[in-house]
Amino acid sequence: MRIQIIVIALLLQISSVAQAEVYEKTLGNGLRVIVKEDHRAPVVVQQVWYRAGSMDERTGVTGVAHVLEHMMFKGTTDVPVGQFSKIIAAAGGRENAFTSYDHTAYFQQMHKSKLALAMKLESDRMHNLQMAKKEFAKEIKVVMEERRWRTDDEPRSLMYEKLMAAAYQEHPYHNPIIGWMTDLQNMTDADALDWYKTWYAPNNATLVVAGDVKAGSVFALAQKYYGSIPEVKLPERKAVGESAQLGIKRIVVKAPAELPYLAMAWHAPTLRDAEKDWKPYALEVLAGVLDGNSSARLNKALVREQQVAMDVGTGYDSVARGPGLFMLEGTPREGKTVGDVEAALREQLMLLVRDGVNAEELQRVKAQVMAGEVYKRDSVFYQAMQIGQLESAGLSYKAVPVMLQKLQAVTAQQVQEVAREIFNDDRLTVATLDPQPLPDKPKHNPAGAAHAH
Amino acid sequence: MLTKFVSIAVLLGAAGVALATPQIQHWQAPSGARVYFVEDHGLPMLDVAVNFPAGGGFDTAGKVGVAQVAFGMLDLGAQDLSEDDIARRLADIGAQMGGNFDSDRAGLSLRTLSKAEERDAALDILARCLQQPLFPEAVLAREKARLIAALKEAETQPESIADKAFGKAVFGAHPYGWHTEVADVEKIQRADLEGFYRTHYAASRAVVALMGDISRAQAEAIAQRLTANLPAAGAGTQIAPVLIRIDPSEQRIAHPASQSHILIGTPGVARNDEDYFPLYVGNYILGGGGFVSRLMNEVREKRGLAYSVYSYFMPMQQPGAFQIGLQTKKEQADEALRLVRQTLRTFVDQGVTEKELRAAKQNIVGGFPLRIDSNKKIIDYLSVIGYYELPLTYLDDFTVRVEQVTTRQVRDAFKRRIDPDALATVIVGAPDGMAGKE
């Protein structure tokens, strides 16, 4: 139990530090401003997070959240097209943006002296965006190229897209963030403008600033640049959910590839109340027990010992606006099938449900989590990301120390209990990639083709 | 605050701010290893990286892939530790082992908490992986099978097909262009790995980088501990010269993907070359500067032809590739290709404007603090500075060297290095009707 004591001491130290360095304020127009002071290097990152992601889209306009993200670089009434990026670049900055199911965020990383400039530009495009038809016509083509590159020509991404569409039949996580190609082909500048007018408002955004700054002066700058942007009446957000699944779902995706591939996804809860929930924490620990290092259960059993799989993986994210999935994936080794990999994964889950996890495994995962908390402080950008993600998911940055304590408190019994509940075929969607030979090449390995049960 | 930083007042043209760069301590360990250290107590953690001239460029004909497999097996069994022991013990203390492998270098890296207990346990494992790797037969057989499957998969994916054809077209028979084939992997024996290790992982060729929460005395002890029992001096560290001038070529390779993957290039510049800075700054303007480069402007911003289009120089011991890349739907691939070639030709013929050069310098110099704002980024610089024997003042000189670049130097360097009429072009997923010429 020596390790336990070290870990708790470390935890307390981190918690107090984490709390001390974060400051928040809400402006009169509803913009939340959160500042993380970190004085290790003379740099700053500004991130603006809008609580509008692909899950807020309607049928027929999937992908519009991401298209608008592209259009945000296409000029405002004061800053002509192309100038935003030029001005940031000339100030030595790096910038980009990203769209997810839950949110859309924009960021600039710069020398700390350039924060006011970044705020001036970012606040301008929060309410002054121009939606020129000419620019939209070009940019929608860029987005279609992005879709071809990321998804259509990437067999595993394509399979993942179909898996999500099968696992979620009601919840908008059904739709890909980048949008269905048909919707992109039919999208207009009016759709993008409508999205902008609906969701881009100070009262639907969180401004996160991290780096070598003083919270007081950041608040003053935020007031100066964002303070006068009018509040917007946001539409009512309809509650969306996913009814209980009624039986196992299986899909097959054919695409040009050599190796088959398997993914199994079970519906799983995500964090709603950082203080009271326990299952999402138990699932995080479970993911670590299965796949937290290369000698963890799945890699050790399937790749190293049984040699059924080339590789295996586990995915679970407890922080999200919507419901979650606990995923396992694997690539069969030559001569083995996706059916063999599925059977081997199921055997590991059976052992886990039957026998539980041991104290060493539990402790190992917790040690990794605690060390990760120290390592994360090496990146100002990542620290800002974590704050933005939590806030967008409806949790709070204040949940960070709570979440760490709750993770440390997870018991072996809880891990076993949550495994028993989650790994139920009535929650499961299984997707397999059925590799198709290239036209001029014979198939290497017919035995590895998709396997039907 | 990144402590132990020496403020060096570098006047940055318009910016006019003083920059602080980390103070790099350098010595040779008794083992013969070269050590580079930045002491910093800002976070209770330590990063370590140990690099060797043992990358893919040190493979020999007939034994391609040995360097990569030897590197990949360093942490899969070492002196009394099985691969599971290694992974488990590192996880127990929250330490992370990683590595890097390219045509020049192979190296292991370690991130650990700096408290004595965790630090010592983590360094003990790293020391054994570096100095007593076992290359177990059973693990080798398994890893070969995994690598072979991955190679077969890569043969079906347009990006990998393009990379392989491009390497061959640019570097010909030089090891920088070698690509490991299934047959190469099948041949690899344990003795090959041991032989390669003994020859290329010598103490006198090791470069140890340390960054973080330890003292100089501790750093000295650690560097020695990680290298004292490495093999004695082995082979040379030089890679054969790259043939700079290549014949123009164009390969069109069929693929059912919806997009064509296009790569264009030629051998570029070596790490220690005098032309490095003019080419680096010039390339920012051509295709390195994200949203503001000429290629991005022509191909994406003006015409919406691609999501990503870029160019870069890969500076290596010998000249690595100069490469332009993009993906676009097949129907417009030829249009995009013409546009990219025209953009490059204009760039080489006419060079850059004073305005473009000023903007490039503003970004590179003004953004310099972002290059050294974390322990991770600094240790990566330490490894590069050490491996390529760049001056210890490299980070201090960086902005000065960028500021000194002139439009004339850019034009001159590109003219000498990049001949638009002698480039290798690879198009995978070639437009219909023109496919199949392999």
PDB file of C-alpha atoms in Angstrom, chain A residues 95 126 237 244 274 284 320 400 443 449 451:
ATOM      1  CA  GLU A  95      -3.922  29.016 -35.599  1.00  0.00           C
ATOM      2  CA  MET A 126     -17.928  36.106 -33.489  1.00  0.00           C
ATOM      3  CA  ARG A 237     -32.247  22.619 -27.182  1.00  0.00           C
ATOM      4  CA  ALA A 244     -32.504   0.870 -25.315  1.00  0.00           C
ATOM      5  CA  ALA A 274     -18.762  14.494 -11.655  1.00  0.00           C
ATOM      6  CA  GLU A 284     -12.102   4.590 -17.571  1.00  0.00           C
ATOM      7  CA  ALA A 320     -19.259  14.074 -23.793  1.00  0.00           C
ATOM      8  CA  VAL A 400     -10.811  18.088 -12.710  1.00  0.00           C
ATOM      9  CA  LYS A 443      -6.309 -11.325 -52.710  1.00  0.00           C
ATOM     10  CA  ALA A 449     -12.118 -12.280 -44.984  1.00  0.00           C
ATOM     11  CA  HIS A 451     -16.564 -13.772 -40.879  1.00  0.00           C
TER      12      HIS A 451
END
